[in-house]
């Protein structure tokens, strides 16, 4: 009878493994993160609100969220293109290209930062070509977009690629035999199937970009009101020993990040449900 | 004869099928070239720039930048931080995956979301929270001064920040893998009289070795490359609390570009090794998976 109530109790180690998981999670993640929320209680709500809405901080939100959104859109479009090319076509060096797509996950952000700055500054390889056109990238908000595009590059490719590989050729053949041309097949048959994965990759790239620090500070120029990102505001406040101010801005970012995390989890749940549903039929 | 005819028919069907469901050659190549152009602008050219900038002032300057004492101590500290945080997160990853994949309990999906939290937190905030706890004005600030123990602006802080930012990697890799494998093999081991640790060591670990290795190299890459979180807690004391990425920043801000890129090229090389290992693991685990499929088919 007892077995019926706890059918999963056959294997040992449940209490030990779950206990250790919860302990370690609390010590490393939950208690430290709660410190940020406790620290802000030192401020009254009016003080908190004033700290997180000064013009310089608001300008940094606009840059951080605007540039992250812009970069995530670039990554959605070109990530879809890259995933498509990598799954559908063959060309020399394809395997190498496929492996290198993950470079932003493996390359330290500081290295990415100085490399992008070297390439996109006015005497760099690409920057020197753009300067005659009147486009300045390094030390402008555009530089922030470039760095955030680099950071978010693998997300869309790696979420879309497996879905594209799993698509049944039969549905496309059916569309073709019913008289759809290739573009119609893509926009009405393939794209709807990719939509959840594409949106998930977009959200992951966006979430990663919002918190990014290392790759941005080298290329941004960090001018207050113009090219100063929110994580840098936190660092600046910390260096001035304004711990409560730094924490107040951090809490705003934390809340936004948590909301994004829940949205992403919802998206992934939706996308896996849709995939299994389409496979079932 | 009939075999040839059916083969021909099969071939014709294949050609017709590929014509109906693929693009004209010019579209194909336009797409390939635009994708490669995009990747070149954001990946390949910056990667190449790291190595050319590093060697711009010649090979001797390059080597000199890597063997000077501050660089060596930065390399050592980076290795120490990775060597401590890797096993900690490895044990956690296995424990968490065991609890989540092999058992049913309430609040499991909340637990998985909580494990993901460090991914959603900006590295700068990851550093900040440890300053709030262990810094001078922090919860344990006075106690630490009284006992003459430093966490912030010292190695323990760097390790803590590194552990935090690499926290989810191994668990995230193992949970779906162990969920997919189920628990029949472990139960069989139990029936045959194996103890819990024997099951873990002889059944579970061999089954998850590729996923485990994958998680370990991702953790290692992130641990050695972490910048934002470590930058907040380190205090940038040359030769003492400088990791490799922080050393790159200091050299760069001193306009010592050749040396900055020399140290950066080491990190970039490490990243390329990581990607190589990752591809190898994917290839190996793909091979074992298809071998298992064949075995079960027979």
XYZ file of C-alpha atoms in Angstrom:
579
model
C 0.000 0.000 0.000
C 2.794 2.351 0.905
C 4.349 1.610 -2.471
C 1.245 2.775 -4.249
C 1.458 6.146 -2.576
C 5.129 6.673 -3.358
C 5.789 4.855 -6.626
C 9.055 6.739 -7.154
C 10.684 5.743 -3.921
C 12.447 2.735 -5.414
C 15.696 4.519 -6.224
C 17.804 5.798 -3.345
C 19.242 9.257 -2.774
C 16.174 11.447 -3.164
C 16.504 13.239 0.167
C 20.254 13.613 -0.166
C 20.251 14.929 -3.735
C 17.263 17.245 -3.332
C 18.512 18.459 0.046
C 21.938 19.241 -1.347
C 20.408 20.925 -4.411
C 18.250 23.196 -2.266
C 21.078 23.990 0.156
C 23.574 24.854 -2.593
C 20.957 26.801 -4.557
C 20.098 28.850 -1.463
C 23.714 29.533 -0.486
C 24.990 30.496 -3.933
C 21.939 32.031 -5.619
C 18.847 32.704 -3.510
C 20.322 34.240 -0.343
C 22.815 36.444 -2.235
C 20.090 37.646 -4.610
C 17.768 38.396 -1.708
C 20.522 40.651 -0.324
C 19.839 43.043 -3.198
C 16.158 43.259 -2.281
C 16.902 43.675 1.448
C 19.356 46.454 0.708
C 16.732 48.499 -1.150
C 14.460 48.414 1.915
C 16.905 50.919 3.413
C 15.371 53.415 0.991
C 11.861 54.819 1.225
C 9.819 54.280 -1.916
C 10.155 57.962 -2.875
C 13.962 57.778 -2.537
C 14.033 54.533 -4.493
C 11.889 56.005 -7.248
C 14.022 59.141 -7.409
C 17.244 57.071 -7.697
C 15.996 54.884 -10.504
C 14.427 57.711 -12.546
C 17.157 60.364 -12.679
C 17.674 61.491 -16.305
C 21.072 59.810 -16.591
C 19.677 56.465 -15.435
C 16.607 56.782 -17.670
C 18.870 57.536 -20.644
C 20.804 54.339 -19.843
C 17.563 52.280 -19.781
C 16.631 53.649 -23.178
C 20.035 52.780 -24.623
C 20.210 49.339 -22.979
C 16.705 48.265 -23.969
C 16.729 49.987 -27.369
C 20.093 48.571 -28.408
C 19.213 45.121 -27.023
C 15.952 45.112 -28.978
C 17.688 46.274 -32.158
C 20.406 43.629 -31.769
C 17.840 40.903 -31.048
C 15.904 41.846 -34.210
C 19.113 41.667 -36.285
C 19.832 38.284 -34.707
C 16.297 37.017 -35.371
C 16.554 37.846 -39.078
C 20.125 36.758 -39.714
C 19.951 33.893 -37.214
C 17.015 32.447 -39.160
C 18.979 32.912 -42.388
C 22.069 31.245 -40.898
C 20.068 28.333 -39.477
C 18.370 27.877 -42.864
C 21.633 27.898 -44.793
C 23.254 25.482 -42.323
C 20.406 22.944 -42.436
C 19.309 23.141 -46.072
C 22.392 23.753 -48.188
C 25.872 22.370 -48.567
C 28.898 24.557 -49.175
C 32.622 24.233 -48.532
C 33.584 24.814 -44.887
C 30.044 24.344 -43.613
C 31.044 22.272 -40.593
C 33.613 24.862 -39.533
C 31.049 27.655 -39.874
C 28.540 25.605 -37.879
C 31.047 25.126 -35.050
C 32.105 28.796 -35.050
C 28.520 30.018 -34.597
C 28.926 29.165 -30.899
C 32.013 31.382 -30.572
C 30.166 34.099 -28.606
C 29.335 31.477 -25.941
C 32.990 30.484 -25.605
C 34.883 33.720 -26.186
C 35.348 35.844 -23.042
C 33.339 39.042 -23.341
C 36.349 41.273 -22.693
C 38.155 39.689 -25.650
C 35.087 40.192 -27.837
C 34.928 43.797 -26.659
C 38.466 44.765 -27.594
C 38.331 42.771 -30.851
C 35.122 44.473 -31.997
C 36.523 47.864 -30.999
C 39.699 47.214 -33.005
C 37.706 46.166 -36.067
C 35.001 48.868 -35.929
C 37.055 51.908 -34.826
C 37.783 54.471 -37.568
C 41.206 52.973 -38.321
C 40.025 49.360 -38.062
C 39.358 46.884 -40.888
C 35.619 47.545 -41.140
C 35.457 50.957 -39.448
C 37.816 52.495 -42.017
C 35.486 51.314 -44.807
C 32.424 52.764 -43.079
C 33.948 56.139 -42.201
C 33.851 57.567 -45.774
C 30.141 56.690 -45.785
C 29.686 58.852 -42.694
C 28.958 55.883 -40.435
C 30.739 55.781 -37.090
C 30.324 52.592 -35.095
C 32.865 52.470 -32.269
C 32.238 54.891 -29.379
C 28.622 55.523 -30.456
C 25.302 53.808 -29.598
C 25.724 51.876 -32.867
C 28.801 50.266 -31.315
C 26.620 49.041 -28.451
C 24.299 47.408 -31.004
C 27.268 45.705 -32.714
C 28.558 44.259 -29.425
C 25.087 43.063 -28.376
C 24.526 41.479 -31.802
C 27.758 39.524 -31.345
C 26.735 38.378 -27.847
C 23.275 37.195 -28.916
C 24.265 35.648 -32.240
C 24.117 31.914 -31.364
C 20.736 31.968 -29.601
C 18.383 32.218 -32.602
C 20.530 29.920 -34.756
C 20.630 27.229 -32.067
C 16.907 27.376 -31.238
C 15.711 27.415 -34.862
C 18.187 24.859 -36.273
C 16.804 21.704 -34.562
C 13.201 22.601 -35.440
C 14.192 23.175 -39.057
C 15.986 19.804 -39.122
C 12.909 18.037 -37.754
C 10.467 19.548 -40.270
C 8.942 16.809 -42.384
C 9.669 17.122 -46.095
C 6.153 15.775 -46.763
C 4.407 18.975 -45.655
C 6.506 21.022 -48.070
C 5.860 18.525 -50.844
C 2.157 18.682 -50.114
C 2.256 22.481 -50.337
C 4.171 22.282 -53.626
C 1.826 19.720 -55.128
C -1.121 21.905 -54.172
C 0.394 24.638 -56.324
C 2.229 26.802 -53.805
C 5.423 28.402 -55.038
C 8.560 28.247 -52.931
C 7.976 31.612 -51.201
C 4.382 30.727 -50.359
C 5.545 27.400 -48.943
C 8.127 29.203 -46.836
C 5.890 31.962 -45.502
C 2.738 29.884 -44.977
C 4.061 26.428 -44.106
C 7.637 26.623 -42.826
C 7.647 29.970 -41.023
C 4.553 29.258 -38.877
C 6.222 26.053 -37.678
C 9.409 27.948 -36.804
C 7.641 30.807 -35.060
C 7.829 29.580 -31.406
C 11.518 28.662 -31.725
C 12.301 31.954 -33.432
C 10.542 33.909 -30.696
C 12.339 31.915 -27.985
C 15.723 32.603 -29.575
C 14.820 36.269 -29.924
C 13.838 36.503 -26.240
C 17.012 34.688 -25.122
C 19.196 37.022 -27.190
C 17.312 40.040 -25.838
C 17.601 38.881 -22.207
C 21.302 38.187 -22.573
C 21.905 41.580 -24.202
C 20.217 43.555 -21.407
C 22.655 42.361 -18.765
C 25.764 42.386 -20.960
C 28.711 44.403 -19.707
C 32.139 43.143 -20.787
C 31.858 43.376 -24.550
C 29.987 46.699 -24.510
C 32.137 48.938 -22.320
C 35.121 48.846 -24.677
C 33.222 49.772 -27.831
C 30.571 52.081 -26.337
C 32.682 55.098 -25.386
C 30.560 55.281 -22.203
C 29.418 58.892 -22.533
C 26.753 59.761 -19.914
C 23.308 60.317 -21.485
C 24.564 59.030 -24.867
C 26.359 55.707 -24.775
C 26.261 54.611 -21.133
C 24.520 51.269 -20.473
C 22.662 50.466 -17.237
C 25.154 47.840 -15.946
C 27.849 50.522 -16.219
C 25.710 52.881 -14.104
C 25.707 50.208 -11.396
C 29.503 49.913 -11.580
C 29.957 53.701 -11.470
C 27.729 53.999 -8.401
C 29.651 51.162 -6.730
C 32.965 52.890 -7.389
C 31.548 55.989 -5.689
C 30.594 53.764 -2.712
C 26.908 54.525 -3.399
C 25.862 50.950 -2.564
C 22.162 51.718 -2.049
C 21.975 53.645 -5.338
C 23.739 50.824 -7.211
C 21.421 48.266 -5.633
C 18.275 50.260 -6.463
C 19.177 50.299 -10.171
C 20.182 46.628 -9.944
C 16.780 45.715 -8.477
C 14.998 47.387 -11.402
C 17.113 45.315 -13.796
C 16.593 42.137 -11.762
C 12.811 42.493 -11.853
C 12.845 43.003 -15.621
C 15.186 40.032 -16.098
C 12.991 37.770 -13.964
C 9.908 38.747 -15.960
C 11.804 37.930 -19.152
C 12.924 34.580 -17.729
C 9.323 33.613 -17.005
C 8.274 34.749 -20.486
C 11.037 32.618 -22.013
C 10.040 29.558 -19.970
C 6.468 30.043 -21.178
C 7.656 30.334 -24.772
C 9.747 27.175 -24.524
C 6.809 25.295 -23.046
C 4.591 26.538 -25.902
C 7.199 25.633 -28.501
C 7.799 22.099 -27.179
C 4.038 21.514 -26.952
C 3.574 22.649 -30.539
C 6.392 20.467 -31.777
C 5.114 17.347 -30.088
C 1.575 18.139 -31.251
C 2.669 18.512 -34.871
C 4.672 15.302 -34.648
C 1.720 13.458 -33.173
C -0.561 14.160 -36.124
C 16.017 -5.736 -64.316
C 13.044 -4.813 -62.172
C 15.523 -3.685 -59.520
C 17.070 -1.247 -62.013
C 13.643 0.052 -63.069
C 12.547 0.625 -59.497
C 15.855 2.296 -58.740
C 15.401 4.607 -61.747
C 11.864 5.440 -60.695
C 13.141 6.158 -57.215
C 15.820 8.447 -58.660
C 13.301 10.331 -60.839
C 10.995 10.792 -57.873
C 13.911 12.105 -55.855
C 14.780 14.697 -58.534
C 11.173 15.845 -58.838
C 10.895 16.045 -55.086
C 14.050 18.120 -54.715
C 12.892 20.501 -57.466
C 9.556 21.068 -55.780
C 11.002 21.636 -52.324
C 14.223 23.524 -52.954
C 15.255 26.898 -54.285
C 16.831 27.924 -57.598
C 20.631 27.939 -57.532
C 20.906 31.732 -57.590
C 18.603 32.081 -54.559
C 20.568 29.413 -52.775
C 23.902 31.109 -53.291
C 22.523 34.584 -52.466
C 21.310 33.208 -49.133
C 24.578 31.391 -48.418
C 26.652 34.464 -49.239
C 24.505 36.831 -47.155
C 24.687 34.481 -44.170
C 28.466 34.211 -44.515
C 28.759 37.983 -44.894
C 26.796 38.504 -41.688
C 28.905 35.961 -39.814
C 32.092 37.517 -41.174
C 31.145 41.003 -40.009
C 30.305 39.881 -36.483
C 32.363 36.718 -35.915
C 35.145 35.821 -38.311
C 36.743 39.239 -38.813
C 36.793 40.139 -35.082
C 38.247 36.705 -34.287
C 40.974 37.151 -36.901
C 41.653 40.649 -35.538
C 42.535 39.228 -32.099
C 45.407 37.203 -33.511
C 46.691 39.823 -35.988
C 46.665 42.571 -33.358
C 48.458 40.238 -30.932
C 51.268 39.588 -33.388
C 51.419 43.130 -34.800
C 54.606 44.034 -32.912
C 56.309 40.743 -33.618
C 56.568 37.394 -31.957
C 59.035 38.478 -29.258
C 56.751 41.202 -27.887
C 53.959 38.640 -27.967
C 55.854 36.127 -25.849
C 57.144 38.877 -23.531
C 53.553 39.952 -22.791
C 52.662 36.403 -21.779
C 55.620 35.653 -19.503
C 55.766 38.913 -17.530
C 54.981 38.303 -13.818
C 51.594 40.081 -13.754
C 50.378 38.072 -16.736
C 51.582 34.825 -15.182
C 49.836 35.573 -11.886
C 46.650 36.462 -13.795
C 46.819 33.130 -15.625
C 47.338 31.319 -12.309
C 44.390 33.045 -10.649
C 42.145 32.257 -13.620
C 43.125 28.586 -13.391
C 42.512 28.561 -9.607
C 39.060 30.122 -9.945
C 38.086 27.603 -12.643
C 39.584 24.672 -10.706
C 37.499 25.482 -7.612
C 34.207 26.384 -9.260
C 34.181 23.427 -11.687
C 33.977 20.579 -9.125
C 31.513 22.538 -6.962
C 29.091 23.020 -9.839
C 29.755 19.490 -11.085
C 28.606 17.900 -7.828
C 25.621 20.239 -7.701
C 24.721 19.491 -11.329
C 24.708 15.726 -10.761
C 22.737 16.020 -7.498
C 20.162 18.374 -9.024
C 19.752 16.245 -12.156
C 19.387 13.067 -10.053
C 16.649 14.604 -7.902
C 14.803 16.208 -10.811
C 15.102 13.455 -13.418
C 14.595 10.372 -11.267
C 11.874 11.548 -8.880
C 8.520 13.296 -8.982
C 7.871 16.039 -6.454
C 5.872 19.217 -6.067
C 7.428 22.459 -7.251
C 9.801 20.754 -9.678
C 9.274 23.263 -12.477
C 9.822 26.133 -10.030
C 13.096 24.514 -8.977
C 14.208 24.262 -12.620
C 13.390 27.945 -13.141
C 15.333 28.883 -10.002
C 18.367 26.943 -11.240
C 18.182 29.069 -14.402
C 18.202 32.339 -12.427
C 21.940 33.095 -12.757
C 21.528 33.088 -16.570
C 19.022 35.918 -16.264
C 21.099 38.029 -13.879
C 23.508 40.583 -15.299
C 27.124 39.662 -14.417
C 27.517 43.078 -12.820
C 24.634 42.327 -10.448
C 26.154 38.911 -9.700
C 29.229 40.729 -8.430
C 27.195 43.367 -6.611
C 25.249 40.893 -4.461
C 28.451 39.424 -3.045
C 29.713 42.930 -2.265
C 26.451 43.538 -0.382
C 27.034 40.432 1.731
C 30.784 40.351 2.248
C 31.790 43.978 1.556
C 32.767 46.496 4.242
C 29.185 47.660 4.817
C 27.801 44.182 4.119
C 26.069 41.613 6.320
C 29.326 39.919 7.313
C 31.558 42.959 6.759
C 32.464 43.630 10.388
C 32.788 39.980 11.295
C 35.217 39.466 8.414
C 37.355 42.447 9.485
C 37.452 41.196 13.074
C 38.610 37.800 11.897
C 41.027 39.266 9.358
C 39.508 37.384 6.450
C 38.989 39.030 3.086
C 36.372 37.944 0.572
C 35.813 41.048 -1.531
C 38.909 42.339 -3.350
C 40.407 38.888 -2.717
C 40.386 35.390 -4.199
C 37.316 33.997 -2.304
C 35.140 36.738 -3.819
C 36.423 35.976 -7.307
C 35.668 32.276 -6.797
C 32.163 33.014 -5.436
C 31.308 35.277 -8.380
C 32.626 32.643 -10.809
C 30.600 29.884 -9.120
C 27.484 32.056 -9.378
C 27.758 32.837 -13.093
C 28.586 29.220 -14.042
C 25.997 27.759 -11.652
C 23.377 26.421 -14.128
C 25.541 25.070 -16.978
C 26.115 21.439 -15.917
C 22.671 21.014 -14.301
C 21.007 22.420 -17.440
C 22.909 19.961 -19.612
C 22.196 16.906 -17.409
C 18.519 17.391 -16.463
C 16.989 16.873 -19.952
C 19.502 14.120 -20.732
C 18.709 12.100 -17.591
C 14.988 12.727 -17.996
C 15.161 11.271 -21.510
C 17.110 8.221 -20.312
C 14.500 7.309 -17.704
C 15.344 5.157 -14.704
C 14.875 1.562 -15.868
C 18.610 0.835 -15.929
C 19.086 2.195 -12.415
C 16.131 0.155 -11.169
C 17.602 -2.956 -12.787
C 20.859 -2.278 -10.960
C 18.953 -1.918 -7.702
C 17.167 -5.236 -8.233
C 20.535 -6.892 -8.856
C 21.695 -5.634 -5.493
C 23.797 -2.571 -6.304
C 24.051 0.198 -3.736
C 23.099 3.797 -4.532
C 26.684 4.890 -5.078
C 27.401 1.813 -7.224
C 24.382 2.665 -9.392
C 25.594 6.246 -9.746
C 29.158 5.230 -10.539
C 28.552 2.204 -12.804
C 25.243 2.996 -14.507
C 24.305 6.672 -14.419
C 27.687 8.344 -14.906
C 28.718 6.197 -17.921
C 25.315 6.953 -19.483
C 25.650 10.695 -19.097
C 29.397 11.059 -19.697
C 29.119 13.058 -22.938
C 26.525 15.441 -21.567
C 28.593 15.801 -18.425
C 31.745 16.585 -20.398
C 29.793 19.067 -22.506
C 28.608 20.865 -19.384
C 32.119 20.827 -17.932
C 33.752 22.487 -20.955
C 31.007 25.132 -21.134
C 31.448 25.824 -17.419
C 35.204 25.978 -17.814
C 35.022 28.398 -20.745
C 32.695 30.712 -18.861
C 34.691 30.421 -15.611
C 37.941 31.388 -17.293
C 36.370 34.154 -19.331
C 34.056 35.806 -16.816
C 34.582 39.552 -16.738
C 31.689 41.612 -15.352
C 31.040 39.741 -12.105
C 34.707 39.234 -11.322
C 35.465 42.852 -12.165
C 33.095 44.063 -9.425
C 34.545 41.887 -6.650
C 38.215 41.816 -7.625
C 39.434 45.339 -6.959
C 41.865 44.975 -9.892
C 44.981 44.584 -7.772
C 47.746 43.766 -10.217
C 49.551 40.521 -9.543
C 47.104 39.653 -6.751
C 43.426 39.729 -7.734
C 43.672 40.071 -11.502
C 42.269 37.332 -13.670
C 43.171 37.067 -17.365
C 40.138 38.989 -18.678
C 40.768 41.763 -16.117
C 44.436 41.847 -17.082
C 43.365 42.334 -20.708
C 41.235 45.302 -19.641
C 44.044 46.951 -17.649
C 46.562 46.579 -20.470
C 44.015 47.873 -22.975
C 43.188 50.929 -20.874
C 46.924 51.634 -20.619
C 47.010 51.706 -24.440
C 49.311 48.685 -24.357
C 47.330 47.126 -27.209
C 49.874 44.528 -28.322
C 50.114 43.057 -24.815
C 46.332 43.254 -24.273
C 45.704 41.336 -27.491
C 48.481 38.866 -26.667
C 46.717 37.842 -23.438
C 43.371 38.023 -25.273
C 44.703 35.663 -27.949
C 45.358 33.038 -25.261
C 41.708 33.317 -24.186
C 40.563 33.232 -27.822
C 42.660 30.115 -28.370
C 41.007 28.557 -25.328
C 37.608 29.429 -26.831
C 38.543 27.715 -30.105
C 39.705 24.609 -28.221
C 36.381 24.658 -26.363
C 34.466 24.779 -29.646
C 36.609 21.972 -31.072
C 35.959 19.766 -28.040
C 32.271 20.637 -28.203
C 32.023 19.520 -31.844
C 33.922 16.340 -30.987
C 31.543 15.570 -28.118
C 28.495 16.217 -30.295
C 29.925 13.889 -32.911
C 30.743 11.182 -30.328
C 27.403 11.366 -28.537
C 25.632 11.327 -31.914
C 27.582 8.182 -32.756
C 26.697 6.449 -29.477
C 23.064 7.460 -29.917
C 22.867 6.021 -33.441
C 24.766 2.889 -32.331
C 22.227 2.407 -29.525
C 19.393 2.849 -32.004
C 20.887 0.224 -34.295
C 21.361 -2.157 -31.365
C 17.757 -1.728 -30.283
C 16.563 -2.184 -33.871
C 18.239 -5.563 -34.134
